[in-house]
Structures are given as C-alpha cells and as structure tokens.
Coordinates of C-alpha atoms in Angstrom, one line a residue:
X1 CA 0.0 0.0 0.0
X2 CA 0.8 3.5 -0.7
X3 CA 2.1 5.7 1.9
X4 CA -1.4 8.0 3.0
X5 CA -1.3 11.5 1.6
X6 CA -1.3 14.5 3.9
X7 CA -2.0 17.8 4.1
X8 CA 1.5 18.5 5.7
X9 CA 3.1 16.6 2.5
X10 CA 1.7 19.3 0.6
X11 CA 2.5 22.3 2.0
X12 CA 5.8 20.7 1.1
X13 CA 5.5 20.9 -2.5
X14 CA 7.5 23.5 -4.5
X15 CA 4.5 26.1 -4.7
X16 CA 6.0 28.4 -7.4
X17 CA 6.4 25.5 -9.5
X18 CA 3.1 24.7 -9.4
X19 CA 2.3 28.1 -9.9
X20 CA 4.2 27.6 -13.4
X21 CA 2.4 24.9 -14.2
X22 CA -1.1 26.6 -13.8
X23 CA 0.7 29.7 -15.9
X24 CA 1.6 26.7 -18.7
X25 CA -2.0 25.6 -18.7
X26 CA -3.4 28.8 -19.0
X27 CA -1.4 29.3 -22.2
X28 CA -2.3 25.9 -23.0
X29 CA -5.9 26.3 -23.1
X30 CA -5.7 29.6 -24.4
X31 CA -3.8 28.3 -27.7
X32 CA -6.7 25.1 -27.8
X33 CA -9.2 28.2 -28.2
X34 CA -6.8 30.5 -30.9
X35 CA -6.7 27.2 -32.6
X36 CA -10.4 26.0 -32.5
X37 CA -9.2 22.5 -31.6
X38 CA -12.0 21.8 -29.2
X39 CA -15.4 19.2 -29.9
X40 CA -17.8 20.3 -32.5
X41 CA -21.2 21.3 -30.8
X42 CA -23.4 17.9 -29.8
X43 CA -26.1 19.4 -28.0
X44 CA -25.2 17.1 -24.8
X45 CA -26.9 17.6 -21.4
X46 CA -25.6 16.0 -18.1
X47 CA -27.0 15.8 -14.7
X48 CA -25.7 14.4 -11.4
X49 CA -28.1 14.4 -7.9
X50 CA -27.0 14.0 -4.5
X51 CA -28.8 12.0 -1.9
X52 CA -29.5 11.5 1.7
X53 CA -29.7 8.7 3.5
X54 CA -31.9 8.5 6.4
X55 CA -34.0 5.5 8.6
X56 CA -37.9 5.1 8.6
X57 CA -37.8 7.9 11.0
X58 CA -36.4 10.6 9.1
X59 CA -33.2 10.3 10.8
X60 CA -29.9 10.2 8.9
X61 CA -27.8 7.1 8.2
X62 CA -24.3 6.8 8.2
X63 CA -23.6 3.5 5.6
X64 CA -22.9 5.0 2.5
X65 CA -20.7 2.2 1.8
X66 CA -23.0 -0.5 2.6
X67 CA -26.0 1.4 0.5
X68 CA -23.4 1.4 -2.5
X69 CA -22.0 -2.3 -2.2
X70 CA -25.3 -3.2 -2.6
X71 CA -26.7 -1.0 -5.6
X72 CA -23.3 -2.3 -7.4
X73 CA -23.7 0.3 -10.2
X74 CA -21.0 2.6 -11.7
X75 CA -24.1 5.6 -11.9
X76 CA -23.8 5.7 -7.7
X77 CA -21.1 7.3 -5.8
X78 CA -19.9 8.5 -2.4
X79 CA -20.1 11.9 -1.3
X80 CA -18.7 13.9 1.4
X81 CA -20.7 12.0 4.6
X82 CA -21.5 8.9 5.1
X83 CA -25.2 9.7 4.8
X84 CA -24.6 10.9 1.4
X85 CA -24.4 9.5 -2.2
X86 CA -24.7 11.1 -5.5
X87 CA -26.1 9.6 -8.8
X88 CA -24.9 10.5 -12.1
X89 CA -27.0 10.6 -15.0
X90 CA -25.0 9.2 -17.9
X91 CA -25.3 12.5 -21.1
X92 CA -28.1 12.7 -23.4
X93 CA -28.6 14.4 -26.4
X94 CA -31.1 17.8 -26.0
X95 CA -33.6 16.9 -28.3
X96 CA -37.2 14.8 -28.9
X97 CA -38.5 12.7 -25.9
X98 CA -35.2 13.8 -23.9
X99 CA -36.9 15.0 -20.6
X100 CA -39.2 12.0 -20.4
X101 CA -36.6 9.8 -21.4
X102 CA -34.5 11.3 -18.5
X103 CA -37.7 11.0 -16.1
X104 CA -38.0 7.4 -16.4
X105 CA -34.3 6.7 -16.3
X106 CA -34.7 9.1 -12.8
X107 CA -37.4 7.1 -11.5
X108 CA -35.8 4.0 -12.1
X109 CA -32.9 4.2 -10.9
X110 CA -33.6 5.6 -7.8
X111 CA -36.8 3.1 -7.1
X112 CA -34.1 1.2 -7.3
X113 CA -31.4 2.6 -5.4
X114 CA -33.8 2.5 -2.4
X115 CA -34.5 -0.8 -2.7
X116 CA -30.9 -1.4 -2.3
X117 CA -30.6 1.0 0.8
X118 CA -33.9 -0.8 2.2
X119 CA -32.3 -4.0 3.0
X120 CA -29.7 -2.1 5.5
X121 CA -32.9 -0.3 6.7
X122 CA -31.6 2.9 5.1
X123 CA -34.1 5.2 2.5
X124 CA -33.2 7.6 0.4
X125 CA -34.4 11.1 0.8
X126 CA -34.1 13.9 -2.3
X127 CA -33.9 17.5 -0.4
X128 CA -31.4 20.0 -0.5
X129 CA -30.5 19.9 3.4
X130 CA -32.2 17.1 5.3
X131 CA -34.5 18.5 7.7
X132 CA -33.7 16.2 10.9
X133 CA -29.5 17.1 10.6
X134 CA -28.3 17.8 14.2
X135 CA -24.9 19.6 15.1
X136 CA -23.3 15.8 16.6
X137 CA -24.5 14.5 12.8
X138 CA -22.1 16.5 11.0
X139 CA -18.3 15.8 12.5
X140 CA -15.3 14.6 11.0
X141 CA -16.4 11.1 12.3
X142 CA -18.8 11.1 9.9
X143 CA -17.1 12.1 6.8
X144 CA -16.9 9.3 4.1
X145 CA -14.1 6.9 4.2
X146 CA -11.7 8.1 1.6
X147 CA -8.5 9.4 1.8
X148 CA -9.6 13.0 -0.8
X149 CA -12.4 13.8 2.0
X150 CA -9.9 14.0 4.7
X151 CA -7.3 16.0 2.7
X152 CA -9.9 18.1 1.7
X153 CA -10.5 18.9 5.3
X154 CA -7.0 19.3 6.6
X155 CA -6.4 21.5 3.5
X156 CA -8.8 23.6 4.2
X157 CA -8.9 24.2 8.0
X158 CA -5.0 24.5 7.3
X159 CA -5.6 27.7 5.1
X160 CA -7.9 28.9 7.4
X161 CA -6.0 28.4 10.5
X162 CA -9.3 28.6 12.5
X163 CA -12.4 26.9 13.3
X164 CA -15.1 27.5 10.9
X165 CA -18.4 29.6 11.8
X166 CA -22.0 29.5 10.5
X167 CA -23.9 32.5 10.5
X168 CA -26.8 32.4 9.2
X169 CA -29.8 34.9 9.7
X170 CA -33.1 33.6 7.8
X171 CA -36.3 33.3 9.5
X172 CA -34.4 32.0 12.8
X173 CA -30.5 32.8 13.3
X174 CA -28.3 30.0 13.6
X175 CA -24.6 30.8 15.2
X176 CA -22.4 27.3 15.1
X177 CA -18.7 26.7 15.2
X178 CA -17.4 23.4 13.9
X179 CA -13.7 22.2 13.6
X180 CA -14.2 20.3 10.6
X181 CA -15.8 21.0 7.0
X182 CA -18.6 18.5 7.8
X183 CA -21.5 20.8 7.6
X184 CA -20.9 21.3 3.8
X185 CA -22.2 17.7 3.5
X186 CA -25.8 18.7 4.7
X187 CA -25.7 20.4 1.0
X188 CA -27.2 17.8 -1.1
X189 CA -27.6 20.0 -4.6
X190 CA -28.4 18.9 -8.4
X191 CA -26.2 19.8 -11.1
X192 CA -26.5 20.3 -14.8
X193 CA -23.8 20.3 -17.2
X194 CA -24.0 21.8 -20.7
X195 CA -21.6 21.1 -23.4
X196 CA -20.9 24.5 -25.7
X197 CA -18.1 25.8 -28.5
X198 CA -15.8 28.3 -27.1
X199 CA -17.6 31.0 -29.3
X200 CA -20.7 30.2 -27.5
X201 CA -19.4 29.7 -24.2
X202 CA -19.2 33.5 -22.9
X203 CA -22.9 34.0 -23.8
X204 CA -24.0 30.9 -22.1
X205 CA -22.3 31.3 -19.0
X206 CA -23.7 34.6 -18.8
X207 CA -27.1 33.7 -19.2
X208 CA -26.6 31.0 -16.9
X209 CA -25.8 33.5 -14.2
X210 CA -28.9 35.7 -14.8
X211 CA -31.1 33.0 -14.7
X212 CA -30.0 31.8 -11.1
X213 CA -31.8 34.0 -9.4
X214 CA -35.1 33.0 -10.9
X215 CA -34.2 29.0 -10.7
X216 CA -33.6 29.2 -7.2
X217 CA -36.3 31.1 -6.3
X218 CA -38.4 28.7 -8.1
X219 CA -36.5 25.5 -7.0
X220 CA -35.9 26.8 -3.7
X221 CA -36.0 23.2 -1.2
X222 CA -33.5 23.8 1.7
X223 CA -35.2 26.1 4.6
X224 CA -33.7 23.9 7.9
X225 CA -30.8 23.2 9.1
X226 CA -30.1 22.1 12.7
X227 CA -33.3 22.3 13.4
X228 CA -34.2 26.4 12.6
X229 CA -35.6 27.9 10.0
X230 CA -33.7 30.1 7.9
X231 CA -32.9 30.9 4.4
X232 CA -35.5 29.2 2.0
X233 CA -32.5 28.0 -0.1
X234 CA -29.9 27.6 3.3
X235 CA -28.0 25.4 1.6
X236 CA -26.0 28.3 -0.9
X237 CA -24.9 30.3 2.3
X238 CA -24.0 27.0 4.4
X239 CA -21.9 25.6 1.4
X240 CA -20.3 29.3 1.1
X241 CA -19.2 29.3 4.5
X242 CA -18.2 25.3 5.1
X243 CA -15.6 26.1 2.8
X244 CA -14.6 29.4 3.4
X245 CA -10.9 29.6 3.6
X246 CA -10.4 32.9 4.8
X247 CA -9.8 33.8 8.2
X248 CA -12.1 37.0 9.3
X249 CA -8.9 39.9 8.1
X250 CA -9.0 38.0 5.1
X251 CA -13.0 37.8 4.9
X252 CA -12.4 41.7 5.7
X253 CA -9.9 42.9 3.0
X254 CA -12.4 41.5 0.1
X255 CA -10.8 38.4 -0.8
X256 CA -13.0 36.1 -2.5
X257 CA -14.8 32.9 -1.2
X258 CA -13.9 29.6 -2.8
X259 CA -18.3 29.1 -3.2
X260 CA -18.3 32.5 -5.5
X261 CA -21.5 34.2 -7.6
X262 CA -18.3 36.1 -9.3
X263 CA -18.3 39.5 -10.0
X264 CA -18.4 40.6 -13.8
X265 CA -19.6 39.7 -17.1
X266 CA -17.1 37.8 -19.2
X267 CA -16.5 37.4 -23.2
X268 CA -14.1 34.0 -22.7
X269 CA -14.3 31.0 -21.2
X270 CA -10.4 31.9 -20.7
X271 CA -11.8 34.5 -18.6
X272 CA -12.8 32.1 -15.8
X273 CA -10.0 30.3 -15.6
X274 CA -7.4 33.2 -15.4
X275 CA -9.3 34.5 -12.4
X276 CA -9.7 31.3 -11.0
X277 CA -5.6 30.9 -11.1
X278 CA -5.4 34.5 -10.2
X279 CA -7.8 35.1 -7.0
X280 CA -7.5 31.5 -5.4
X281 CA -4.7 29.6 -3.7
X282 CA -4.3 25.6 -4.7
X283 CA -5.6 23.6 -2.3
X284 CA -4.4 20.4 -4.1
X285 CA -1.4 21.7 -5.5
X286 CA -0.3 18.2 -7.4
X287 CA 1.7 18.7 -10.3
X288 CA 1.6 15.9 -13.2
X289 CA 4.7 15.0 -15.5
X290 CA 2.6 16.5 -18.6
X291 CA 4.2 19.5 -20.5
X292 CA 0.9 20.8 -22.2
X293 CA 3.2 23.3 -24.2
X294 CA 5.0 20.8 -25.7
X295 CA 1.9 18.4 -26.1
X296 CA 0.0 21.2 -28.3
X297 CA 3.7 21.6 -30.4
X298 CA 3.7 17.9 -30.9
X299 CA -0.3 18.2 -32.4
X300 CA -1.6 16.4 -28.9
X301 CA -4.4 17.5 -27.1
X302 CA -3.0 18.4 -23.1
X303 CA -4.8 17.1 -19.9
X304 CA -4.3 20.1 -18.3
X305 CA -4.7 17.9 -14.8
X306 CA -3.3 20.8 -12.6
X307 CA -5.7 23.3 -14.1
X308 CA -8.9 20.7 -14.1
X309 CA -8.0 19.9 -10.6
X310 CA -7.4 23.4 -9.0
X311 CA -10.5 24.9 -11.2
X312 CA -12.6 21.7 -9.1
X313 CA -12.0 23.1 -6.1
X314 CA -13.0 26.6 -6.7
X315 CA -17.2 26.4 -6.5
X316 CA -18.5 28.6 -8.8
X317 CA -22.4 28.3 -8.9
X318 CA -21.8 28.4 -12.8
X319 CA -18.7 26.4 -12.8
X320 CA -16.5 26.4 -16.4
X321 CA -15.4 22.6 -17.0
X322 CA -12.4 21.6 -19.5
X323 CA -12.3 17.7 -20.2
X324 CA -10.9 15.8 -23.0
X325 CA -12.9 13.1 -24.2
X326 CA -11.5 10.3 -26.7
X327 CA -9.1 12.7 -27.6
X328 CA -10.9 15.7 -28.2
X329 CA -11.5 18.6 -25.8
X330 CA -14.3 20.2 -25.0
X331 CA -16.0 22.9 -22.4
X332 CA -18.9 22.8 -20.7
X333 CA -20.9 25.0 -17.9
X334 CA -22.1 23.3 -15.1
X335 CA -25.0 24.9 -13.5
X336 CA -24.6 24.7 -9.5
X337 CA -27.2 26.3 -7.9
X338 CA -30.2 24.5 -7.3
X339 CA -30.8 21.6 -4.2
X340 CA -31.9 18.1 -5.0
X341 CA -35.5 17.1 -5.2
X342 CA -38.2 17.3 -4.6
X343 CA -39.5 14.6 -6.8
X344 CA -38.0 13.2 -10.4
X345 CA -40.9 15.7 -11.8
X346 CA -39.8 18.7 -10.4
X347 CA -36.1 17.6 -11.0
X348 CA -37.0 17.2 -15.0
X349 CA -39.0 20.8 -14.7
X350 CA -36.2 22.6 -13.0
X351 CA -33.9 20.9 -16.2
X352 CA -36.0 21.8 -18.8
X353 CA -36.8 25.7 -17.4
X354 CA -33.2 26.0 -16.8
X355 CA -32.1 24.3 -20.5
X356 CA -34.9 26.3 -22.3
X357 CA -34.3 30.1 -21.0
X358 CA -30.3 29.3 -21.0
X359 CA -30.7 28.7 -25.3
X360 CA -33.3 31.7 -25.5
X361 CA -31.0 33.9 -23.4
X362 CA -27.7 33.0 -25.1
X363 CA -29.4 33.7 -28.7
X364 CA -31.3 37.3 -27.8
X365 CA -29.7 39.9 -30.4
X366 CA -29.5 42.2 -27.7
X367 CA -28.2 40.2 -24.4
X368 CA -30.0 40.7 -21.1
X369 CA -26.8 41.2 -19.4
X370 CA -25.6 44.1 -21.7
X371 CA -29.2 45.6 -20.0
X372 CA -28.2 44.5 -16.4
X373 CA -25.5 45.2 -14.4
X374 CA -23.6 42.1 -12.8
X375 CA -24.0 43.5 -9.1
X376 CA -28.3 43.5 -10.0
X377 CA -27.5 39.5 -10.8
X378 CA -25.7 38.7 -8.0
X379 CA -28.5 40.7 -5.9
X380 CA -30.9 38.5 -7.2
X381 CA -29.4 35.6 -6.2
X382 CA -28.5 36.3 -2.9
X383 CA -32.3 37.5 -2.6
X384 CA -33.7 34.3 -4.6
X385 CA -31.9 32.4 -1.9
X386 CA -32.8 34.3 1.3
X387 CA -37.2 34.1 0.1
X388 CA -37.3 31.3 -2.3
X389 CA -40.2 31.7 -4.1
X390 CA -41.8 35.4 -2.3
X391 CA -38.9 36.6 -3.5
X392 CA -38.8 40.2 -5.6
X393 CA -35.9 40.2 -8.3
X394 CA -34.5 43.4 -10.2
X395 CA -34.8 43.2 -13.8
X396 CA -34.7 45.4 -16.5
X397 CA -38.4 46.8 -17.9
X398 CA -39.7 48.8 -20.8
X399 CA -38.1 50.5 -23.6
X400 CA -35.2 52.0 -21.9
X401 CA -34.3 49.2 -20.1
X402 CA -34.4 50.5 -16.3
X403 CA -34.4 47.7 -13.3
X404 CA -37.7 47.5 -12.1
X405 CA -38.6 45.6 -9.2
X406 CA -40.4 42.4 -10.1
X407 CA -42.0 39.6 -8.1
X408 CA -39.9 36.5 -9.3
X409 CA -43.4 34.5 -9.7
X410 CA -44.4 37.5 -12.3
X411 CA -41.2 37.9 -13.7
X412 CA -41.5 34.0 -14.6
X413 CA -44.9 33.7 -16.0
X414 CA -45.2 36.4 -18.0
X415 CA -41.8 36.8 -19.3
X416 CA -39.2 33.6 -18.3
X417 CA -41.3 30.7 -19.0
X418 CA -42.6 31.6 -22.7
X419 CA -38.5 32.1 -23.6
X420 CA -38.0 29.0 -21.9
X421 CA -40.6 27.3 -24.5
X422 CA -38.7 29.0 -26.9
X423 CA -35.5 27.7 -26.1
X424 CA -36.8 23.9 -25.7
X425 CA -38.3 24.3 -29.3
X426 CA -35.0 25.6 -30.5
X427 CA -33.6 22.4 -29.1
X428 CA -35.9 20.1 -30.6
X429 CA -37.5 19.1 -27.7
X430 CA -40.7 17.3 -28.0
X431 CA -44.1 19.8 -27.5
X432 CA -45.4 17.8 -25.5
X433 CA -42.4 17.3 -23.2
X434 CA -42.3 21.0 -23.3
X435 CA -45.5 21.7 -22.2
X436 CA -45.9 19.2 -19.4
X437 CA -42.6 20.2 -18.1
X438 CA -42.8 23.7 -18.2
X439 CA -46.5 23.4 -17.1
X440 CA -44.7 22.4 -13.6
X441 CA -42.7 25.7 -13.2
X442 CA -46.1 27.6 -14.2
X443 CA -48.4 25.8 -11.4
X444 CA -45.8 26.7 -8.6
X445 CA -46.3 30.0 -9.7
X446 CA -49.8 30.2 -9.6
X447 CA -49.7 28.1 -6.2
X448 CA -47.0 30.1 -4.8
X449 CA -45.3 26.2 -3.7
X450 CA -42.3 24.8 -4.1
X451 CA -40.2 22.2 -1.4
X452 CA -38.8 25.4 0.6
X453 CA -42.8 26.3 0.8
X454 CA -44.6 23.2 1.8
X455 CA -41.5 22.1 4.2
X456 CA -41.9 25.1 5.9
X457 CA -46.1 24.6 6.1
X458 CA -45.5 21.5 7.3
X459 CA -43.2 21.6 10.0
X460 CA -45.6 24.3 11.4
X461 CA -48.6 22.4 11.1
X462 CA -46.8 19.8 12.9
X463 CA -46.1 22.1 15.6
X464 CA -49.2 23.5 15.9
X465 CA -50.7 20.0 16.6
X466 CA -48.3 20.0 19.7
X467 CA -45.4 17.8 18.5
X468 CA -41.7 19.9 19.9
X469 CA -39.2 21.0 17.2
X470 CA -37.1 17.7 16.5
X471 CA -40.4 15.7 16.5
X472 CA -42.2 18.3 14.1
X473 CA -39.0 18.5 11.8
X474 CA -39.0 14.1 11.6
X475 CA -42.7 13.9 10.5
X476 CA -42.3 16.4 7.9
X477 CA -39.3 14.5 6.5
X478 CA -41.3 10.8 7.2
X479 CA -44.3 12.7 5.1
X480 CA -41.9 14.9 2.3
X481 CA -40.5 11.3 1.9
X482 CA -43.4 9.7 1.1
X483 CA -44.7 12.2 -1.4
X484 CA -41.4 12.5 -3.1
X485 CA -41.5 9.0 -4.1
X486 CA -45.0 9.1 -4.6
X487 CA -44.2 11.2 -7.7
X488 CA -46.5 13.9 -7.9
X489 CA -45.2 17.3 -8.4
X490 CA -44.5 19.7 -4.9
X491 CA -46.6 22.3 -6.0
X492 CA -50.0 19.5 -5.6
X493 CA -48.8 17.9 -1.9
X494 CA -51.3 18.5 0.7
X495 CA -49.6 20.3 3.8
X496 CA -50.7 17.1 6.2
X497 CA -54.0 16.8 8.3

C-alpha cells in the first residue's frame, strides 16, 4: 500500500512550481481556443443528484458504503458524509423525448437505489438539506471513508487556520462553530452540465448567471438546518461558509470565497480560468509529468490535470469545466445552484426551465446582461436564496431598459417561461415534453409552492398539533419522503392533516 497522503506533505511541495504549471495551462488552453481544436457542438446535457440517507424515522444514516455495495452500479457514488451519495445521469442528447426519457431513467434508478438502501434499513431522501441534521451529525467522524475527504479537510482548516463559523440569519438565526468541513455535506444540490463551442461559451455562461436568481427562487427546497428555519434556499450560504478559507482579516480585505456568484460579465471561457488561477490559492497543489506546451507543439491535445484539478475546487455556482474526451476537448458549464428534489418531476421541470431560458437567453440579439448590471445579478441571487419563491428580483423593464422591481413569480410567467418554451423548441424538444414540463414551473407560480414552501407549512402544522421541534421537523421528512417517491409534483402535496 501506498504511503497516506497529507496535508502536511503538501505544503511541502514547490508552490511556485506549481504556480508555473497553472501559468503553462493557462497558455495551454488559451492556444486550444486561438486554434479551435475543441469538440464540435453535440447538444449534450448532463446531470448528477446527490442524496441522503436516512432510517424510517427521518433520521440520517451513516452507511454509505453499505447502501453502494449493494446497488453495485457505476451511476452511484460517495459523497462527502457517510449519509450521502450522489447519482450520475449518464449525457443525453437535448432533443425529442429527452426529458421524459431522463424522467424514467430518474425514477428508475432511484426506485431502485432505495430498494438497495432498504435491506440495511436505510431510505433515500431527495432534499437539499435534510430537515432532521443535528450539530453531533455532521463531525469529522462522519465524513466518508476516503482518503480526498480527509485532505480536503486538513487542507482547508489549514488555510484557514481557524475553526469555521456558521452564520446564518433567515427566518431564525443559527450561530455554530465546527472544527471540521462536515457541515458542507448537509448540501445535497443537483447539477447540470452543458456542453458549448468556445464561441458560445461567454454567452452561455452569462445567461446561466442571470437566470440563477429565478431558478432558485423557483426551485428553492432547503429552509432547515439544525433544526431552525432560515434561508428558503440555506443550503448556498452553508456551502459558502463550510468552505470558506479565509480567516475574518482576510474575509475583511475583500478576498473572494472559494463558493463565488463572481463578480463581472465575461467574453471568454479563458476568462474564468485566469481569475480562478489568479484570485485562489491551490488547495491540491499536485503537479503531473505532462508538458501541455510541448503536447500542443507535438499536435496532442494536453490534460491540463493541474488546471482541471485546481478549477474543481473553486465552487462557482456556474462552474466552467475543461475535459478531454476520446481525444478531443471540450468545455462545458455546469450549473450549481439548485438543491436536489423534490421529486424526479420537479427535477425534470427545473432541467427543462433551466435548458430552455439558457438557449433563449444565449441567442437574444441584444443580451439581457448588456441591459443588467452584474451587481443587480448577483443581488438576485442572494435575494432568490434568502425568500425562495416570495422573493422580488430586479430586472430590467420597458423600452429604456431601467431595473424595475419584479416579483420572481411574475417575472417567470409572463416573461421567463414563454423564452423558456422557446428555447426547448430551438432544441428540438418534444411539444409535449415541453408543455408538461414547463407546465410544472407555471403551477408553482400560480400556487405560490415549491419544497422550501410546503416544508416550511408542514413543519408548522406539525407544531401546531403539539409535537416539539425535532419531532415536528422528523414527520415532515417521514411525510416529504413519502410524497417525493409518490411522484406527484411539490406544488400539488397536501400540507398534512
């Protein structure tokens, strides 16, 4: 066996000749775009969900291993706690009976996956934060058994040099110190991928990050943690501040967190990767035997493994994604913002609302984001996630373009959902699919419900029948369960009786 990687091997390595090597793959990918060496456009979609596992009683499980030894399938992985996996949606092409298609393979695979977890008397539970998390469920103790968790950790409480705070003011305030980065696995998110041409990729990315706002307010399904109530969508701020690096002089001078909105408009995909090498310290700083300047002079296509790896551990809610596949490079953008859940309906809406207004955005002759300025977008966001679905967005109106504050559950029917339609159309994608999917989004906005919404309902219904906090919070998951698997969309779940 090898000798166990540390974090103290690494602050061993020679740092400024890693730093070169990031510089060589800069240049690297920046001659792979002069040269327009990368994958002609295939229209391909990806998708990967994360997953809780909790007991009959709502209560989280810590065999992750045991859950995946029996489901034996490449599609199921670990995650960061051992009451966490992730499945992986193998790509599909945007276009005909895609959504459906992606639906069934949803359903199925996770009918299955629970039957698996069933015979360890685990279930699996699609929310963005699982309501019954306590404080004693999310130490180090708990992390998943393998050896890039722990690094992870060490690496990051080492560039920190402190203990790491949550503070979080929602509904309820929750103040919480933990000496490990276990709270970021009560994040459980969903994230879509999106292959583009380097040409396209500045447009989509930028439409990606107006549209966040609005998907989260819509998708919004994370309003607990530790038992309080706080943002409707908790899990962005948690996940921002699990793996904040910076101490509180650092947090103080303006240097940016490693879960970052951004902070401008860009015209490259180069763009994103030169800050990412420019704002953000290594906290794997591995360097591989690959020369990519000499592999483009010898007509190869470069890995780039130092650049890949460092721009992995930089969350961007629109991350940019280099990968070479059969020989042939491509980019994608990987969409980070929305939680998991709550049902594969709602999943496939939030997919085809989000896939639809990114095309329609990207292809306007006169871009939304020349109309709105960055700051507005990142506003948005941070107001999407604090009121979920209640929440009021700024957005440009009228002729001359000024913001005007709009309800997001306005902003979405009357203007976001027929470009969304648009977009799916210019994909190809089945009318029906189309309108059944999209026909999701429009209900929540008419019932004003998504799984941030009826958690909340619930969990006060529960309370006002008598039942204290932690009992309250476990029937609400025992019920959001049951309905999730049920299948029926979030915005028709009765709040219980």
């Amino acid at each position: 066996m090898g000798e166990k990687v540390t974090a103290d091997a690494f602050d061993l390595a020679d740092r400024r000749m890693y730093r070169n090597k990031l510089r060589q793959c800069l240049l690297g990918l920046e001659r792979l775009l002069d040269e327009k060496r990368f994958d002609r456009p295939r229209n391909l979609m990806g998708l990967e969900i994360e997953l809780n596992l909790a007991d009959s009683d709502g209560l989280p499980r810590m065999m992750n291993e045991e859950v995946l030894e029996r489901i034996a399938s490449r599609d199921f992985q670990t995650e960061l706690a051992q009451f966490n996996i992730e499945v992986n949606i193998a790509p599909h092409r945007l276009s005909g009976r895609v959504l459906d298609r992606l639906a069934e393979e949803l359903r199925t695979g996770l009918g299955y996956a629970d039957r698996m977890a069933g015979e360890v008397g685990a279930r699996i539970v699609m929310v963005g934060i699982l309501p019954t998390l306590q404080a004693q469920d999310l130490v180090s103790a708990n992390l998943s058994r393998a050896d890039r968790y722990t690094l992870l950790n060490e690496r990051i409480l080492a560039m920190r040099g402190e203990d790491i705070t949550l503070d979080i003011e929602g509904v309820e305030h929750l103040v919480y110190t933990s000496a490990s980065i276990a709270p970021e696995a009560a994040c459980t998110s969903m994230q879509m991928h999106l292959q583009v041409t380097p040409g396209r990729f500045a447009d989509v990315w930028n439409a990606a990050q107006v549209v966040s706002a609005p998907q989260v307010a819509l998708g919004a399904n994370s309003p607990f943690l530790f038992g309080r109530e706080l943002w409707r969508e908790t899990r962005t701020l948690l996940f921002q501040q699990a793996t904040d690096t910076r101490p509180q002089e650092l947090r103080s001078q303006g240097v940016r967190p490693l879960a970052w909105f951004g902070e401008r408009w860009i015209d490259s995909a180069a763009d994103l990767f030169a800050e990412n090498v420019r704002y953000f310290p290594s906290l794997l700083p591995i360097c591989d035997d690959e020369d990519p300047l000499r592999v483009l002079d010898e007509g190869g296509v470069p890995q780039l493994r130092e650049l890949t790896l460092h721009n992995g551990t930089i969350y961007r809610w629109n991350r940019p994604v280099y990968e070479v596949v059969d020989g042939v490079p491509h980019l994608r953008v990987e969409n980070r913002v929305l939680p998991a859940g709550p049902t594969v309906a709602d999943v496939v809406a939030n997919a085809a609302f989000y896939y639809g207004l990114v095309r329609a955005l990207a292809e306007q002759p006169r871009p939304l984001w020349q109309r709105m300025p960055f700051g507005a977008a990142a506003a948005n966001f941070d107001a999407a996630c604090r009121d979920g679905i209640a929440a009021v967005l700024h957005w440009p109106r009228g002729r001359g373009g000024a913001l005007a504050q709009v309800p997001a559950v306005d902003l979405v029917r009357e203007e976001l959902l027929p470009l969304a339609a648009a977009g799916l159309d210019a994909w190809g994608i089945d009318a029906a699919d189309r309108d059944l999917y999209l026909g999701i989004i429009e209900r929540r906005c008419h019932t004003r419900t998504n799984g941030a919404r009826w958690q909340a309902d619930a969990f006060h219904h529960y309370l006002g029948r008598g039942l204290d906090r932690r009992a309250a919070l476990a029937a609400m998951t025992q019920r959001y369960r049951d309905l999730s698997f049920a299948g029926e969309p979030v915005h028709t779940w009765p709040v219980p009786a």
